[in-house]
Short mmCIF file of C-alpha atoms in Angstrom, two decimals:
data_model
loop_
_atom_site.label_atom_id
_atom_site.label_comp_id
_atom_site.label_asym_id
_atom_site.label_seq_id
_atom_site.Cartn_x
_atom_site.Cartn_y
_atom_site.Cartn_z
CA MET A 28 -0.05 -0.09 0.37
CA ASP A 29 0.60 3.42 -0.43
CA PRO A 30 2.51 5.14 2.16
CA GLN A 31 -0.06 7.91 2.23
CA VAL A 32 -2.88 5.87 1.56
CA ARG A 33 -1.93 3.56 4.42
CA ALA A 34 -1.59 6.70 7.04
CA GLU A 35 -5.05 7.75 5.74
CA ALA A 36 -6.13 4.00 6.44
CA ILE A 37 -4.87 3.75 10.21
CA ARG A 38 -6.04 6.89 10.94
CA ARG A 39 -10.16 5.86 9.75
CA LEU A 40 -8.94 2.70 11.03
CA ASN A 41 -8.27 4.01 14.36
CA TYR A 42 -11.42 6.38 14.78
CA ILE A 43 -13.93 3.78 13.13
CA GLU A 44 -12.40 1.27 16.42
CA GLY A 45 -13.12 4.47 18.24
CA HIS A 46 -17.13 4.61 17.29
CA ILE A 47 -17.84 1.32 17.34
CA ALA A 48 -16.82 1.02 20.76
CA GLY A 49 -18.87 3.97 21.06
CA ILE A 50 -22.08 2.12 20.20
CA ARG A 51 -21.26 -0.77 22.13
CA ARG A 52 -21.27 2.78 25.41
CA MET A 53 -24.74 3.21 24.06
CA VAL A 54 -26.22 -0.10 24.06
CA GLU A 55 -24.35 -0.63 27.81
CA GLU A 56 -26.62 2.26 28.79
CA ASP A 57 -29.43 0.67 26.85
CA LYS A 58 -29.65 3.58 24.80
CA TYR A 59 -32.90 3.44 22.15
CA CYS A 60 -32.57 1.47 19.75
CA VAL A 61 -33.41 3.74 16.42
CA ASP A 62 -30.37 6.21 18.03
CA VAL A 63 -28.53 2.42 17.74
CA LEU A 64 -29.02 2.02 14.59
CA ARG A 65 -27.90 5.75 13.13
CA GLN A 66 -24.90 5.11 14.51
CA THR A 67 -24.01 1.44 13.40
CA LEU A 68 -25.23 2.95 9.58
CA ALA A 69 -23.07 5.89 9.55
CA VAL A 70 -20.11 3.91 11.02
CA ARG A 71 -21.22 1.39 7.66
CA ARG A 72 -20.55 4.11 5.87
CA ALA A 73 -17.24 4.96 7.22
CA ILE A 74 -15.67 1.31 6.69
CA GLU A 75 -17.24 2.30 2.82
CA ARG A 76 -15.30 5.38 2.51
CA LEU A 77 -11.92 3.31 3.61
CA GLU A 78 -12.72 0.64 1.02
CA SER A 79 -13.25 3.64 -1.45
CA LEU A 80 -9.35 4.44 -0.33
CA VAL A 81 -8.06 1.61 -0.27
CA LEU A 82 -9.37 -0.07 -3.51
CA ALA A 83 -8.09 3.55 -5.38
CA GLY A 84 -4.42 2.53 -3.95
CA HIS A 85 -5.09 -0.94 -5.44
CA LEU A 86 -6.39 -0.09 -8.16
CA ARG A 87 -3.48 2.81 -9.28
CA THR A 88 -1.08 0.68 -7.88
CA CYS A 89 -0.51 -3.00 -8.01
CA VAL A 90 -3.51 -3.70 -10.43
CA VAL A 91 -1.91 -1.08 -13.08
CA ASP A 92 1.79 -3.07 -12.16
CA GLY A 93 0.31 -6.13 -11.99
CA ILE A 94 -1.38 -5.89 -14.88
CA ARG A 95 2.00 -5.61 -17.14
CA ALA A 96 3.88 -7.63 -15.29
CA GLY A 97 1.54 -10.66 -17.03
CA ASP A 98 -0.57 -10.71 -14.27
CA ALA A 99 -3.31 -9.96 -15.11
CA ASP A 100 -5.77 -13.32 -14.46
CA ARG A 101 -5.50 -13.10 -10.12
CA ILE A 102 -5.39 -8.92 -10.54
CA THR A 103 -9.50 -9.25 -12.24
CA GLY A 104 -10.10 -12.35 -10.46
CA GLU A 105 -9.75 -10.05 -6.58
CA LEU A 106 -11.46 -6.87 -8.64
CA ILE A 107 -14.10 -9.83 -9.44
CA GLU A 108 -14.63 -11.35 -6.44
CA ILE A 109 -14.00 -7.76 -4.19
CA PHE A 110 -17.44 -5.74 -6.39
CA ASN A 111 -19.14 -9.73 -5.96
CA LEU A 112 -18.49 -9.71 -2.18
CA ASN A 113 -19.95 -6.33 -2.21
CA ILE A 114 -23.06 -7.21 -3.28
CA ARG A 115 -22.68 -10.19 -1.85
CA ARG A 116 -23.37 -12.94 -4.75
CA THR A 117 -21.69 -15.89 -2.08
CA GLY A 118 -20.01 -18.22 -5.15
CA GLY A 119 -22.52 -20.13 -7.67
CA ASP A 120 -22.02 -18.87 -11.17
CA GLU A 121 -23.01 -15.45 -12.58
CA GLY A 122 -26.88 -16.26 -13.64
CA MET B 22 -33.37 -2.90 23.91
CA ASP B 23 -34.81 -6.33 25.54
CA PRO B 24 -32.39 -7.71 28.06
CA GLN B 25 -31.52 -10.71 25.63
CA VAL B 26 -30.99 -8.71 22.59
CA ARG B 27 -28.86 -5.93 24.64
CA ALA B 28 -26.25 -8.82 25.98
CA GLU B 29 -26.24 -10.12 22.55
CA ALA B 30 -25.66 -7.02 20.53
CA ILE B 31 -23.16 -5.62 23.22
CA ARG B 32 -21.13 -9.84 22.69
CA ARG B 33 -21.25 -8.46 18.84
CA LEU B 34 -19.69 -5.35 18.94
CA ASN B 35 -16.92 -6.56 21.56
CA TYR B 36 -16.36 -8.95 18.55
CA ILE B 37 -16.68 -6.38 15.63
CA GLU B 38 -13.75 -3.92 17.52
CA GLY B 39 -11.51 -6.36 18.03
CA HIS B 40 -11.74 -7.54 14.36
CA ILE B 41 -11.45 -3.28 13.42
CA ALA B 42 -8.36 -3.55 15.50
CA GLY B 43 -6.95 -6.50 13.74
CA ILE B 44 -7.88 -4.76 9.94
CA ARG B 45 -5.51 -1.72 11.56
CA ARG B 46 -2.91 -4.25 12.59
CA MET B 47 -3.19 -5.62 8.43
CA VAL B 48 -2.97 -2.23 8.01
CA GLU B 49 0.47 -1.50 9.79
CA GLU B 50 2.19 -4.29 8.66
CA ASP B 51 1.20 -3.30 4.95
CA LYS B 52 -0.72 -6.76 3.97
CA TYR B 53 -2.00 -7.17 0.33
CA CYS B 54 -5.13 -4.29 -0.10
CA VAL B 55 -7.66 -7.08 -1.34
CA ASP B 56 -6.77 -9.29 1.84
CA VAL B 57 -7.31 -6.21 3.85
CA LEU B 58 -10.94 -5.21 1.56
CA ARG B 59 -11.88 -8.80 2.32
CA GLN B 60 -11.84 -8.34 5.93
CA THR B 61 -13.53 -4.64 6.17
CA LEU B 62 -16.54 -6.38 3.45
CA ALA B 63 -16.62 -9.28 5.99
CA VAL B 64 -17.55 -6.63 8.99
CA ARG B 65 -19.15 -4.66 6.90
CA ARG B 66 -21.69 -8.14 7.11
CA ALA B 67 -21.11 -8.63 10.78
CA ILE B 68 -22.59 -5.31 11.36
CA GLU B 69 -25.42 -5.65 9.44
CA ARG B 70 -26.23 -8.54 11.36
CA LEU B 71 -25.77 -6.68 14.51
CA GLU B 72 -28.81 -4.44 12.30
CA SER B 73 -30.68 -6.89 12.00
CA LEU B 74 -30.99 -8.17 15.53
CA VAL B 75 -31.63 -4.88 16.98
CA LEU B 76 -34.07 -4.00 14.44
CA ALA B 77 -36.10 -6.87 15.13
CA GLY B 78 -36.25 -6.42 19.19
CA HIS B 79 -37.07 -2.87 18.07
CA LEU B 80 -39.87 -3.96 16.42
CA ARG B 81 -41.05 -6.75 18.74
CA THR B 82 -41.16 -4.56 21.85
CA CYS B 83 -41.29 -0.27 21.22
CA VAL B 84 -43.11 -0.07 17.43
CA VAL B 85 -45.88 -2.90 19.27
CA ASP B 86 -45.98 -0.82 22.89
CA GLY B 87 -45.89 3.00 20.36
CA ILE B 88 -48.22 2.08 17.84
CA ARG B 89 -50.93 0.82 20.43
CA ALA B 90 -49.91 3.99 22.46
CA GLY B 91 -51.24 6.38 19.14
CA ASP B 92 -47.19 7.20 18.77
CA ALA B 93 -47.89 6.06 15.82
CA ASP B 94 -46.31 8.79 13.62
CA ARG B 95 -43.01 8.85 15.61
CA ILE B 96 -42.88 5.23 15.32
CA THR B 97 -43.20 5.43 11.60
CA GLY B 98 -41.22 8.36 10.97
CA GLU B 99 -37.89 6.45 12.42
CA LEU B 100 -38.55 2.91 10.37
CA ILE B 101 -39.00 5.34 6.85
CA GLU B 102 -35.58 7.10 8.25
CA ILE B 103 -33.62 3.98 9.45
CA PHE B 104 -34.48 2.31 5.74
CA ASN B 105 -33.51 5.62 3.67
CA LEU B 106 -29.95 5.60 6.07
CA ASN B 107 -30.07 2.31 5.30
CA ILE B 108 -30.58 2.50 1.05
CA ARG B 109 -28.00 6.02 2.01
CA ARG B 110 -30.66 8.06 0.70
CA THR B 111 -30.60 11.51 2.30
CA GLY B 112 -33.23 13.89 2.94
CA GLY B 113 -35.20 15.17 0.44
CA ASP B 114 -39.38 13.96 -0.73
CA GLU B 115 -38.99 10.41 -2.40
CA GLY B 116 -39.01 11.55 -5.46
CA MET C 16 -51.80 0.61 -0.86
CA ASP C 17 -52.84 4.40 -1.15
CA PRO C 18 -54.87 5.10 -3.97
CA GLN C 19 -52.28 7.38 -4.70
CA VAL C 20 -48.82 5.61 -3.49
CA ARG C 21 -50.60 3.16 -5.86
CA ALA C 22 -50.56 5.87 -8.80
CA GLU C 23 -47.47 7.08 -7.92
CA ALA C 24 -45.21 3.43 -7.73
CA ILE C 25 -47.24 2.55 -11.13
CA ARG C 26 -45.87 5.72 -13.08
CA ARG C 27 -42.12 5.59 -11.50
CA LEU C 28 -42.33 1.53 -12.91
CA ASN C 29 -42.92 2.98 -16.42
CA TYR C 30 -40.32 4.69 -16.33
CA ILE C 31 -38.10 2.33 -14.65
CA GLU C 32 -39.53 0.16 -16.84
CA GLY C 33 -38.75 2.07 -20.69
CA HIS C 34 -34.77 2.97 -18.34
CA ILE C 35 -34.45 -0.81 -18.87
CA ALA C 36 -35.67 -1.07 -22.16
CA GLY C 37 -33.19 1.29 -22.85
CA ILE C 38 -30.03 -0.53 -21.49
CA ARG C 39 -30.69 -2.95 -23.16
CA ARG C 40 -30.40 -0.96 -26.22
CA MET C 41 -27.51 0.62 -25.22
CA VAL C 42 -25.83 -3.04 -24.93
CA GLU C 43 -26.76 -4.62 -28.75
CA GLU C 44 -25.68 -1.26 -30.11
CA ASP C 45 -22.48 -1.89 -27.97
CA LYS C 46 -21.90 0.62 -25.89
CA TYR C 47 -19.11 1.49 -23.19
CA CYS C 48 -19.41 -1.20 -20.63
CA VAL C 49 -18.52 1.66 -18.19
CA ASP C 50 -21.67 3.87 -19.40
CA VAL C 51 -23.96 0.88 -19.09
CA LEU C 52 -22.95 0.19 -15.77
CA ARG C 53 -23.47 3.46 -14.98
CA GLN C 54 -27.22 3.36 -16.69
CA THR C 55 -27.81 0.39 -13.94
CA LEU C 56 -26.68 1.43 -11.23
CA ALA C 57 -29.08 4.55 -11.88
CA VAL C 58 -32.35 2.40 -12.59
CA ARG C 59 -31.02 1.10 -9.53
CA ARG C 60 -31.43 3.49 -7.34
CA ALA C 61 -34.53 3.84 -9.10
CA ILE C 62 -35.95 0.97 -7.49
CA GLU C 63 -34.49 1.65 -4.05
CA ARG C 64 -36.78 5.11 -4.37
CA LEU C 65 -39.19 3.16 -5.31
CA GLU C 66 -39.54 0.21 -2.44
CA SER C 67 -39.09 3.87 -0.19
CA LEU C 68 -42.94 4.79 -1.50
CA VAL C 69 -44.11 1.48 -1.36
CA LEU C 70 -42.11 0.56 2.84
CA ALA C 71 -44.10 4.54 3.70
CA GLY C 72 -47.15 3.56 2.66
CA HIS C 73 -46.96 -0.29 4.23
CA LEU C 74 -45.81 1.59 7.65
CA ARG C 75 -48.79 4.24 7.88
CA THR C 76 -51.48 1.23 6.74
CA CYS C 77 -50.96 -2.01 7.23
CA VAL C 78 -48.75 -1.58 9.64
CA VAL C 79 -50.35 0.54 12.11
CA ASP C 80 -54.01 -1.44 11.36
CA GLY C 81 -52.22 -4.76 11.44
CA ILE C 82 -50.78 -3.94 14.91
CA ARG C 83 -53.92 -2.69 16.43
CA ALA C 84 -56.67 -5.59 15.41
CA GLY C 85 -53.42 -7.68 17.25
CA ASP C 86 -51.85 -9.21 13.80
CA ALA C 87 -48.27 -7.26 14.80
CA ASP C 88 -46.92 -11.00 15.57
CA ARG C 89 -47.13 -11.29 11.51
CA ILE C 90 -46.26 -7.79 10.85
CA THR C 91 -42.94 -7.75 12.82
CA GLY C 92 -41.94 -10.71 11.47
CA GLU C 93 -42.63 -9.76 7.87
CA LEU C 94 -40.86 -6.33 8.16
CA ILE C 95 -37.81 -7.88 9.31
CA GLU C 96 -37.97 -10.55 6.62
CA ILE C 97 -37.51 -7.13 3.73
CA PHE C 98 -34.84 -6.13 5.66
CA ASN C 99 -33.14 -9.09 6.01
CA LEU C 100 -33.62 -10.07 2.21
CA ASN C 101 -32.36 -5.92 1.77
CA ILE C 102 -29.16 -5.99 3.16
CA ARG C 103 -29.04 -9.77 1.24
CA ARG C 104 -29.04 -12.09 4.96
CA THR C 105 -30.78 -15.25 3.36
CA GLY C 106 -31.97 -17.21 6.21
CA GLY C 107 -30.13 -19.01 8.96
CA ASP C 108 -30.23 -17.68 12.17
CA GLU C 109 -29.02 -13.82 13.08
CA GLY C 110 -25.55 -14.88 14.00
CA MET D 6 -18.63 -5.82 -24.64
CA ASP D 7 -17.35 -9.59 -25.63
CA PRO D 8 -19.75 -11.15 -28.00
CA GLN D 9 -20.71 -14.21 -25.60
CA VAL D 10 -21.29 -11.31 -22.86
CA ARG D 11 -23.58 -8.69 -24.47
CA ALA D 12 -25.70 -11.75 -26.04
CA GLU D 13 -25.69 -13.25 -22.39
CA ALA D 14 -26.37 -9.18 -20.52
CA ILE D 15 -29.16 -8.62 -23.36
CA ARG D 16 -31.32 -12.19 -22.58
CA ARG D 17 -31.42 -10.97 -18.56
CA LEU D 18 -31.83 -7.60 -19.87
CA ASN D 19 -35.10 -8.79 -21.56
CA TYR D 20 -35.96 -10.74 -18.36
CA ILE D 21 -35.41 -8.27 -16.49
CA GLU D 22 -37.74 -5.93 -18.31
CA GLY D 23 -40.72 -8.28 -18.39
CA HIS D 24 -40.05 -9.04 -14.45
CA ILE D 25 -40.69 -5.09 -13.94
CA ALA D 26 -43.74 -5.42 -16.18
CA GLY D 27 -44.89 -8.15 -13.70
CA ILE D 28 -44.08 -5.89 -10.57
CA ARG D 29 -46.55 -3.22 -12.34
CA ARG D 30 -48.58 -4.90 -13.01
CA MET D 31 -49.48 -6.22 -9.91
CA VAL D 32 -48.82 -2.81 -7.84
CA GLU D 33 -52.08 -2.13 -10.88
CA GLU D 34 -53.66 -5.20 -8.84
CA ASP D 35 -53.22 -3.55 -5.39
CA LYS D 36 -51.48 -6.75 -4.77
CA TYR D 37 -50.04 -6.92 -0.96
CA CYS D 38 -47.13 -4.14 -0.62
CA VAL D 39 -45.35 -6.72 1.47
CA ASP D 40 -45.16 -8.68 -2.13
CA VAL D 41 -44.61 -6.09 -4.32
CA LEU D 42 -41.47 -5.63 -2.08
CA ARG D 43 -40.31 -8.75 -1.77
CA GLN D 44 -40.39 -8.48 -5.84
CA THR D 45 -38.58 -5.50 -6.07
CA LEU D 46 -35.35 -6.87 -3.75
CA ALA D 47 -35.32 -9.35 -6.40
CA VAL D 48 -35.52 -7.76 -9.60
CA ARG D 49 -32.57 -5.24 -7.67
CA ARG D 50 -30.84 -8.65 -6.84
CA ALA D 51 -30.89 -9.18 -10.74
CA ILE D 52 -29.48 -6.35 -11.88
CA GLU D 53 -26.37 -6.84 -9.63
CA ARG D 54 -26.43 -9.91 -11.06
CA LEU D 55 -25.90 -8.21 -14.53
CA GLU D 56 -23.66 -5.50 -13.35
CA SER D 57 -21.04 -8.27 -12.15
CA LEU D 58 -20.87 -10.66 -15.22
CA VAL D 59 -20.34 -6.80 -17.22
CA LEU D 60 -17.69 -6.26 -14.78
CA ALA D 61 -16.08 -9.48 -15.53
CA GLY D 62 -16.08 -8.84 -18.99
CA HIS D 63 -15.17 -4.97 -18.66
CA LEU D 64 -12.47 -6.21 -16.37
CA ARG D 65 -11.41 -9.31 -18.79
CA THR D 66 -10.71 -6.60 -21.94
CA CYS D 67 -10.63 -2.95 -21.96
CA VAL D 68 -9.43 -3.17 -18.91
CA VAL D 69 -6.22 -4.90 -19.88
CA ASP D 70 -5.77 -3.32 -23.05
CA GLY D 71 -6.38 -0.49 -21.94
CA ILE D 72 -3.84 -0.40 -18.98
CA ARG D 73 -1.54 -1.95 -21.24
CA ALA D 74 -1.66 0.53 -24.03
CA GLY D 75 -0.84 4.03 -21.25
CA ASP D 76 -4.63 4.50 -20.69
CA ALA D 77 -4.23 3.86 -17.10
CA ASP D 78 -5.35 6.84 -15.49
CA ARG D 79 -8.63 7.01 -17.55
CA ILE D 80 -9.33 2.72 -16.66
CA THR D 81 -8.59 3.41 -13.00
CA GLY D 82 -10.74 6.60 -12.70
CA GLU D 83 -13.45 5.39 -14.50
CA LEU D 84 -13.21 1.82 -11.31
CA ILE D 85 -13.24 3.90 -8.69
CA GLU D 86 -16.57 5.55 -10.00
CA ILE D 87 -18.35 2.70 -10.71
CA PHE D 88 -17.71 1.16 -7.19
CA ASN D 89 -18.10 4.81 -5.25
CA LEU D 90 -21.76 4.62 -7.44
CA ASN D 91 -22.24 1.01 -5.91
CA ILE D 92 -21.80 2.18 -2.28
CA ARG D 93 -23.43 5.52 -3.28
CA ARG D 94 -20.94 7.97 -2.70
CA THR D 95 -21.62 11.02 -4.75
CA GLY D 96 -19.10 13.26 -5.69
CA GLY D 97 -16.75 14.82 -3.22
CA ASP D 98 -13.04 13.67 -1.70
CA GLU D 99 -12.78 10.26 -0.12
CA GLY D 100 -13.14 11.33 2.91
#
């Protein structure tokens, strides 16, 4: 991972970890379910933005280098896997 | 929140917090981006399953009680808000 | 379904059907994959907004009436099912 | 688009178009909202599977060829855009 992307990813993961700890405290203090759900939805979006950052770094470095180095099959296979995990397809053909 | 749902939610949030810490360590150790993304996608699914648990508890208790107590407008408004946050609509009318 | 919600839902479904037909023509004319994907993503968002409209109508009418009529178990079970389908959980327990 | 992928995409788009028309008829006949939502959720998943098919074709052909031809910036920019549309980030920086 590019050093700048890595530093930013670590910064965000620390923030996300704190956010999750805050949600746990909300549940321990028996806060209203709807307020808990608002926070879990916010933390999921933060994780998606982190994924966008990591994926952009991956595309600009590993993907370009890998394809130039003749490793296209593995590289494209991994990207399809990530996209399919994102839409929650679990195995099977593309039908 | 129902005590059983709360205990289970706390248990899962502890697990999710540890999972996020593990992902942070992967990034610090400069693991392969694709492996990092596999883990962030897994943790997002764990948060979604937690939301399902909390929402089910909310529907069975607060929603039923609230509607019976004449508080239907607030209750249904909150559920629409949660659904819209889930599909990431941010404000505006239903168009 | 409330007559106003139904009329609006039909209007949107006609629009969505035309959008899908337009995407099919794009593929037949061999348009660039990325442009096709931009359109399929836009049509998915239009379907999600339709779901938000239908769900809001459902909550304000069937859910409130059903719970008042003592049908809370079925009503809440259906809402949990819809939420779980939305996050693509297919069966199993809430773990 | 690869001819085989294109033929399969057209076949699926025809099916999806018919599915949407079927949902419109359900609404016209005033079917139960929850049954309508089950169908809209199913059609969204069918569109996601179509996207997976088109994206896989795109990665194996345009992306590999484009990067080899020195067009990496445009190619990776488009993939990031598609991923961000998928998680519904609309503009702004990656924060």
